[in-house]
Amino acid sequence: MKPSPYFIDTFRYFFKRFSSEESLRNWFLKRAGGESGAFYYPEKLTAFKQTLVFLPTDPKLAILYIRTCKQFWNKKTTLIVAHDSLREALLREEHPAEITYLDTKSYRFGEPEFINTENRIQQFKPELCLYFGDSFLPSLYLARHSNATCRIGFEQSFYPFLNICLVASDTEKATLLTKLYGGVSAK
């Protein structure tokens, strides 16, 4: 039988393999803390002190977002979660933040690396979460479980894991981010 893309290979999660996508989505949402409460949306994203970022698996897009935001991010106030396949591309790029890499196996709920990343995010205490990642329930769970007040994504299907959906094409997202950070042009 094929291993689950969402869960560690243990009997505890064995029957989750047979659950529908909607059932899994509801399980992850409940596990992450449920629905979000009301929050204050600032004029500029720079008003948030701690930022958590989930990068997409596409290296070109990941680098585009890092280049756009590197003037606003730094190692003390920004934590990036990225798939291990981006490691080589991001090592060549000057990145302004601390990066946590998860490979395909450790990006499953219950894996030791996943738990370490979950704990690291909780200790980081982000106020803002920028989700550029793909539609993948474990990473959406981490975004919601971060308890960041403002969780911004670009897909409507990510609600309620994320509480703000901005509509933009891949190329427009970088421009939109620059405006949200206060209109300073990207380098």
PDB file of C-alpha atoms in Angstrom:
ATOM      1  CA  MET A   1       0.000   0.000   0.000  1.00  0.00           C
ATOM      2  CA  LYS A   2       1.197   3.497  -0.870  1.00  0.00           C
ATOM      3  CA  PRO A   3       2.297   5.642   2.116  1.00  0.00           C
ATOM      4  CA  SER A   4       0.134   8.586   3.101  1.00  0.00           C
ATOM      5  CA  PRO A   5       1.330  11.985   1.854  1.00  0.00           C
ATOM      6  CA  TYR A   6      -0.139  13.587   4.998  1.00  0.00           C
ATOM      7  CA  PHE A   7       0.687  11.253   7.912  1.00  0.00           C
ATOM      8  CA  ILE A   8       3.571   9.316   9.437  1.00  0.00           C
ATOM      9  CA  ASP A   9       3.502   5.570   8.648  1.00  0.00           C
ATOM     10  CA  THR A  10       2.048   4.268  11.910  1.00  0.00           C
ATOM     11  CA  PHE A  11      -1.060   2.315  12.758  1.00  0.00           C
ATOM     12  CA  ARG A  12      -2.438   5.361  14.593  1.00  0.00           C
ATOM     13  CA  TYR A  13      -3.014   7.159  11.263  1.00  0.00           C
ATOM     14  CA  PHE A  14      -3.526   4.069   9.071  1.00  0.00           C
ATOM     15  CA  PHE A  15      -7.285   4.542   8.658  1.00  0.00           C
ATOM     16  CA  LYS A  16      -6.853   8.231   7.734  1.00  0.00           C
ATOM     17  CA  ARG A  17      -5.591   6.931   4.367  1.00  0.00           C
ATOM     18  CA  PHE A  18      -9.166   5.979   3.522  1.00  0.00           C
ATOM     19  CA  SER A  19     -10.713   9.313   4.525  1.00  0.00           C
ATOM     20  CA  SER A  20     -12.105  11.727   1.987  1.00  0.00           C
ATOM     21  CA  GLU A  21     -10.289  14.983   1.258  1.00  0.00           C
ATOM     22  CA  GLU A  22     -13.065  16.913   3.005  1.00  0.00           C
ATOM     23  CA  SER A  23     -12.846  14.707   6.091  1.00  0.00           C
ATOM     24  CA  LEU A  24      -9.058  15.166   6.214  1.00  0.00           C
ATOM     25  CA  ARG A  25      -9.436  18.911   5.775  1.00  0.00           C
ATOM     26  CA  ASN A  26     -11.875  19.052   8.704  1.00  0.00           C
ATOM     27  CA  TRP A  27      -9.583  16.872  10.834  1.00  0.00           C
ATOM     28  CA  PHE A  28      -6.562  19.125  10.208  1.00  0.00           C
ATOM     29  CA  LEU A  29      -8.642  22.244  10.852  1.00  0.00           C
ATOM     30  CA  LYS A  30      -9.981  20.906  14.145  1.00  0.00           C
ATOM     31  CA  ARG A  31      -6.490  19.796  15.173  1.00  0.00           C
ATOM     32  CA  ALA A  32      -5.096  23.265  14.319  1.00  0.00           C
ATOM     33  CA  GLY A  33      -7.550  25.067  16.571  1.00  0.00           C
ATOM     34  CA  GLY A  34     -10.666  25.526  14.470  1.00  0.00           C
ATOM     35  CA  GLU A  35     -12.034  28.753  13.098  1.00  0.00           C
ATOM     36  CA  SER A  36     -10.249  32.080  13.459  1.00  0.00           C
ATOM     37  CA  GLY A  37     -11.457  35.010  15.502  1.00  0.00           C
ATOM     38  CA  ALA A  38     -11.670  38.639  14.460  1.00  0.00           C
ATOM     39  CA  PHE A  39      -8.420  40.520  13.945  1.00  0.00           C
ATOM     40  CA  TYR A  40      -7.088  43.954  13.100  1.00  0.00           C
ATOM     41  CA  TYR A  41      -5.713  44.331   9.572  1.00  0.00           C
ATOM     42  CA  PRO A  42      -3.012  47.017   9.504  1.00  0.00           C
ATOM     43  CA  GLU A  43      -2.351  49.477   6.717  1.00  0.00           C
ATOM     44  CA  LYS A  44       1.140  48.045   6.215  1.00  0.00           C
ATOM     45  CA  LEU A  45       2.471  44.544   6.819  1.00  0.00           C
ATOM     46  CA  THR A  46       5.505  46.083   8.505  1.00  0.00           C
ATOM     47  CA  ALA A  47       3.249  46.644  11.537  1.00  0.00           C
ATOM     48  CA  PHE A  48       3.638  42.933  12.338  1.00  0.00           C
ATOM     49  CA  LYS A  49       6.754  42.063  14.319  1.00  0.00           C
ATOM     50  CA  GLN A  50       7.149  38.330  13.559  1.00  0.00           C
ATOM     51  CA  THR A  51       6.496  36.893  10.083  1.00  0.00           C
ATOM     52  CA  LEU A  52       6.100  33.239   9.116  1.00  0.00           C
ATOM     53  CA  VAL A  53       6.409  32.454   5.394  1.00  0.00           C
ATOM     54  CA  PHE A  54       5.531  29.266   3.504  1.00  0.00           C
ATOM     55  CA  LEU A  55       7.225  29.129   0.102  1.00  0.00           C
ATOM     56  CA  PRO A  56       5.881  27.304  -2.968  1.00  0.00           C
ATOM     57  CA  THR A  57       7.793  24.297  -4.304  1.00  0.00           C
ATOM     58  CA  ASP A  58       8.478  26.106  -7.590  1.00  0.00           C
ATOM     59  CA  PRO A  59      12.045  27.497  -7.233  1.00  0.00           C
ATOM     60  CA  LYS A  60      11.432  30.433  -9.603  1.00  0.00           C
ATOM     61  CA  LEU A  61       8.417  31.619  -7.617  1.00  0.00           C
ATOM     62  CA  ALA A  62      10.131  31.054  -4.262  1.00  0.00           C
ATOM     63  CA  ILE A  63      13.102  33.184  -5.350  1.00  0.00           C
ATOM     64  CA  LEU A  64      10.761  35.860  -6.730  1.00  0.00           C
ATOM     65  CA  TYR A  65       9.035  36.198  -3.334  1.00  0.00           C
ATOM     66  CA  ILE A  66      12.326  36.247  -1.452  1.00  0.00           C
ATOM     67  CA  ARG A  67      13.770  38.923  -3.746  1.00  0.00           C
ATOM     68  CA  THR A  68      10.593  40.989  -3.406  1.00  0.00           C
ATOM     69  CA  CYS A  69      10.495  40.846   0.382  1.00  0.00           C
ATOM     70  CA  LYS A  70      14.150  40.659   1.429  1.00  0.00           C
ATOM     71  CA  GLN A  71      14.208  44.355   2.270  1.00  0.00           C
ATOM     72  CA  PHE A  72      11.374  43.784   4.779  1.00  0.00           C
ATOM     73  CA  TRP A  73      12.539  40.473   6.304  1.00  0.00           C
ATOM     74  CA  ASN A  74      15.448  39.659   8.591  1.00  0.00           C
ATOM     75  CA  LYS A  75      16.728  36.621  10.495  1.00  0.00           C
ATOM     76  CA  LYS A  76      15.301  37.776  13.837  1.00  0.00           C
ATOM     77  CA  THR A  77      11.774  38.552  12.687  1.00  0.00           C
ATOM     78  CA  THR A  78      11.156  36.123   9.807  1.00  0.00           C
ATOM     79  CA  LEU A  79      10.943  32.343   9.678  1.00  0.00           C
ATOM     80  CA  ILE A  80      10.550  30.621   6.308  1.00  0.00           C
ATOM     81  CA  VAL A  81       9.258  27.070   5.872  1.00  0.00           C
ATOM     82  CA  ALA A  82      10.324  25.535   2.559  1.00  0.00           C
ATOM     83  CA  HIS A  83      10.368  22.138   0.921  1.00  0.00           C
ATOM     84  CA  ASP A  84      13.809  20.537   0.858  1.00  0.00           C
ATOM     85  CA  SER A  85      13.789  20.593  -2.968  1.00  0.00           C
ATOM     86  CA  LEU A  86      14.342  24.384  -2.716  1.00  0.00           C
ATOM     87  CA  ARG A  87      17.510  24.079  -0.604  1.00  0.00           C
ATOM     88  CA  GLU A  88      19.987  24.315  -3.472  1.00  0.00           C
ATOM     89  CA  ALA A  89      18.184  27.216  -5.187  1.00  0.00           C
ATOM     90  CA  LEU A  90      17.844  29.174  -1.937  1.00  0.00           C
ATOM     91  CA  LEU A  91      21.461  28.575  -0.912  1.00  0.00           C
ATOM     92  CA  ARG A  92      22.528  30.330  -4.113  1.00  0.00           C
ATOM     93  CA  GLU A  93      20.155  33.197  -3.360  1.00  0.00           C
ATOM     94  CA  GLU A  94      20.886  35.772  -0.693  1.00  0.00           C
ATOM     95  CA  HIS A  95      18.034  35.219   1.716  1.00  0.00           C
ATOM     96  CA  PRO A  96      17.210  37.508   4.607  1.00  0.00           C
ATOM     97  CA  ALA A  97      15.552  35.052   6.968  1.00  0.00           C
ATOM     98  CA  GLU A  98      15.957  31.830   8.863  1.00  0.00           C
ATOM     99  CA  ILE A  99      14.770  28.868   6.775  1.00  0.00           C
ATOM    100  CA  THR A 100      13.430  25.518   7.927  1.00  0.00           C
ATOM    101  CA  TYR A 101      13.503  22.807   5.278  1.00  0.00           C
ATOM    102  CA  LEU A 102      11.233  19.758   5.264  1.00  0.00           C
ATOM    103  CA  ASP A 103      11.644  16.910   2.785  1.00  0.00           C
ATOM    104  CA  THR A 104       8.675  14.944   1.457  1.00  0.00           C
ATOM    105  CA  LYS A 105       8.839  12.260   4.161  1.00  0.00           C
ATOM    106  CA  SER A 106       9.274  14.667   7.084  1.00  0.00           C
ATOM    107  CA  TYR A 107       6.495  16.947   5.778  1.00  0.00           C
ATOM    108  CA  ARG A 108       3.922  14.485   7.150  1.00  0.00           C
ATOM    109  CA  PHE A 109       1.930  14.910  10.350  1.00  0.00           C
ATOM    110  CA  GLY A 110       3.545  12.964  13.192  1.00  0.00           C
ATOM    111  CA  GLU A 111       7.054  12.751  11.721  1.00  0.00           C
ATOM    112  CA  PRO A 112       9.730  13.931  14.200  1.00  0.00           C
ATOM    113  CA  GLU A 113      10.919  16.745  11.879  1.00  0.00           C
ATOM    114  CA  PHE A 114       7.341  17.898  11.382  1.00  0.00           C
ATOM    115  CA  ILE A 115       6.821  18.017  15.153  1.00  0.00           C
ATOM    116  CA  ASN A 116      10.102  19.942  15.571  1.00  0.00           C
ATOM    117  CA  THR A 117       8.983  22.452  12.939  1.00  0.00           C
ATOM    118  CA  GLU A 118       5.573  22.766  14.597  1.00  0.00           C
ATOM    119  CA  ASN A 119       7.258  23.466  17.961  1.00  0.00           C
ATOM    120  CA  ARG A 120       9.684  25.913  16.388  1.00  0.00           C
ATOM    121  CA  ILE A 121       6.811  27.859  14.827  1.00  0.00           C
ATOM    122  CA  GLN A 122       4.971  27.927  18.182  1.00  0.00           C
ATOM    123  CA  GLN A 123       8.099  29.260  19.943  1.00  0.00           C
ATOM    124  CA  PHE A 124       8.603  31.848  17.186  1.00  0.00           C
ATOM    125  CA  LYS A 125       5.086  33.241  17.857  1.00  0.00           C
ATOM    126  CA  PRO A 126       4.368  34.794  14.449  1.00  0.00           C
ATOM    127  CA  GLU A 127       1.884  37.630  14.121  1.00  0.00           C
ATOM    128  CA  LEU A 128       1.760  37.458  10.309  1.00  0.00           C
ATOM    129  CA  CYS A 129       1.742  34.365   8.110  1.00  0.00           C
ATOM    130  CA  LEU A 130       2.295  34.685   4.355  1.00  0.00           C
ATOM    131  CA  TYR A 131       1.309  31.480   2.604  1.00  0.00           C
ATOM    132  CA  PHE A 132       2.666  31.114  -0.929  1.00  0.00           C
ATOM    133  CA  GLY A 133       2.744  27.330  -0.629  1.00  0.00           C
ATOM    134  CA  ASP A 134       0.822  24.724  -2.501  1.00  0.00           C
ATOM    135  CA  SER A 135      -2.489  23.264  -1.361  1.00  0.00           C
ATOM    136  CA  PHE A 136      -1.061  20.734   1.091  1.00  0.00           C
ATOM    137  CA  LEU A 137      -2.965  20.018   4.304  1.00  0.00           C
ATOM    138  CA  PRO A 138       0.035  19.562   6.651  1.00  0.00           C
ATOM    139  CA  SER A 139       1.502  22.958   5.705  1.00  0.00           C
ATOM    140  CA  LEU A 140      -1.930  24.623   5.893  1.00  0.00           C
ATOM    141  CA  TYR A 141      -2.252  23.037   9.338  1.00  0.00           C
ATOM    142  CA  LEU A 142       1.088  24.569  10.376  1.00  0.00           C
ATOM    143  CA  ALA A 143      -0.042  27.978   9.100  1.00  0.00           C
ATOM    144  CA  ARG A 144      -3.279  27.846  11.116  1.00  0.00           C
ATOM    145  CA  HIS A 145      -1.651  26.254  14.163  1.00  0.00           C
ATOM    146  CA  SER A 146       0.923  29.075  14.224  1.00  0.00           C
ATOM    147  CA  ASN A 147      -1.815  31.235  15.773  1.00  0.00           C
ATOM    148  CA  ALA A 148      -0.663  34.171  13.662  1.00  0.00           C
ATOM    149  CA  THR A 149      -3.331  36.844  13.877  1.00  0.00           C
ATOM    150  CA  CYS A 150      -3.174  37.615  10.163  1.00  0.00           C
ATOM    151  CA  ARG A 151      -2.735  34.666   7.792  1.00  0.00           C
ATOM    152  CA  ILE A 152      -2.640  35.718   4.147  1.00  0.00           C
ATOM    153  CA  GLY A 153      -2.922  33.359   1.194  1.00  0.00           C
ATOM    154  CA  PHE A 154      -3.781  33.565  -2.473  1.00  0.00           C
ATOM    155  CA  GLU A 155      -6.304  30.725  -2.835  1.00  0.00           C
ATOM    156  CA  GLN A 156      -9.899  30.909  -1.606  1.00  0.00           C
ATOM    157  CA  SER A 157      -9.852  27.170  -0.887  1.00  0.00           C
ATOM    158  CA  PHE A 158      -7.308  27.777   1.910  1.00  0.00           C
ATOM    159  CA  TYR A 159      -9.966  29.386   4.140  1.00  0.00           C
ATOM    160  CA  PRO A 160     -10.352  28.892   7.161  1.00  0.00           C
ATOM    161  CA  PHE A 161      -6.715  27.794   7.562  1.00  0.00           C
ATOM    162  CA  LEU A 162      -5.879  31.284   6.321  1.00  0.00           C
ATOM    163  CA  ASN A 163      -8.095  34.255   7.103  1.00  0.00           C
ATOM    164  CA  ILE A 164      -7.318  36.586   4.176  1.00  0.00           C
ATOM    165  CA  CYS A 165      -7.393  35.645   0.514  1.00  0.00           C
ATOM    166  CA  LEU A 166      -5.784  38.011  -1.958  1.00  0.00           C
ATOM    167  CA  VAL A 167      -6.468  37.395  -5.621  1.00  0.00           C
ATOM    168  CA  ALA A 168      -3.456  37.804  -7.894  1.00  0.00           C
ATOM    169  CA  SER A 169      -1.589  35.886 -10.571  1.00  0.00           C
ATOM    170  CA  ASP A 170       1.857  34.506  -9.753  1.00  0.00           C
ATOM    171  CA  THR A 171       3.567  37.493 -11.339  1.00  0.00           C
ATOM    172  CA  GLU A 172       1.244  40.024  -9.680  1.00  0.00           C
ATOM    173  CA  LYS A 173       1.783  38.601  -6.173  1.00  0.00           C
ATOM    174  CA  ALA A 174       5.242  40.171  -5.878  1.00  0.00           C
ATOM    175  CA  THR A 175       3.896  43.615  -6.822  1.00  0.00           C
ATOM    176  CA  LEU A 176       0.977  43.205  -4.436  1.00  0.00           C
ATOM    177  CA  LEU A 177       3.357  42.242  -1.620  1.00  0.00           C
ATOM    178  CA  THR A 178       5.431  45.357  -2.198  1.00  0.00           C
ATOM    179  CA  LYS A 179       2.292  47.493  -1.907  1.00  0.00           C
ATOM    180  CA  LEU A 180       1.170  45.673   1.241  1.00  0.00           C
ATOM    181  CA  TYR A 181       4.544  46.293   2.864  1.00  0.00           C
ATOM    182  CA  GLY A 182       4.106  50.005   2.398  1.00  0.00           C
ATOM    183  CA  GLY A 183       4.626  50.727  -1.253  1.00  0.00           C
ATOM    184  CA  VAL A 184       8.434  50.620  -1.196  1.00  0.00           C
ATOM    185  CA  SER A 185       9.700  49.356  -4.513  1.00  0.00           C
ATOM    186  CA  ALA A 186      11.380  45.944  -4.529  1.00  0.00           C
ATOM    187  CA  LYS A 187      15.091  45.718  -5.192  1.00  0.00           C
TER     188      LYS A 187
END
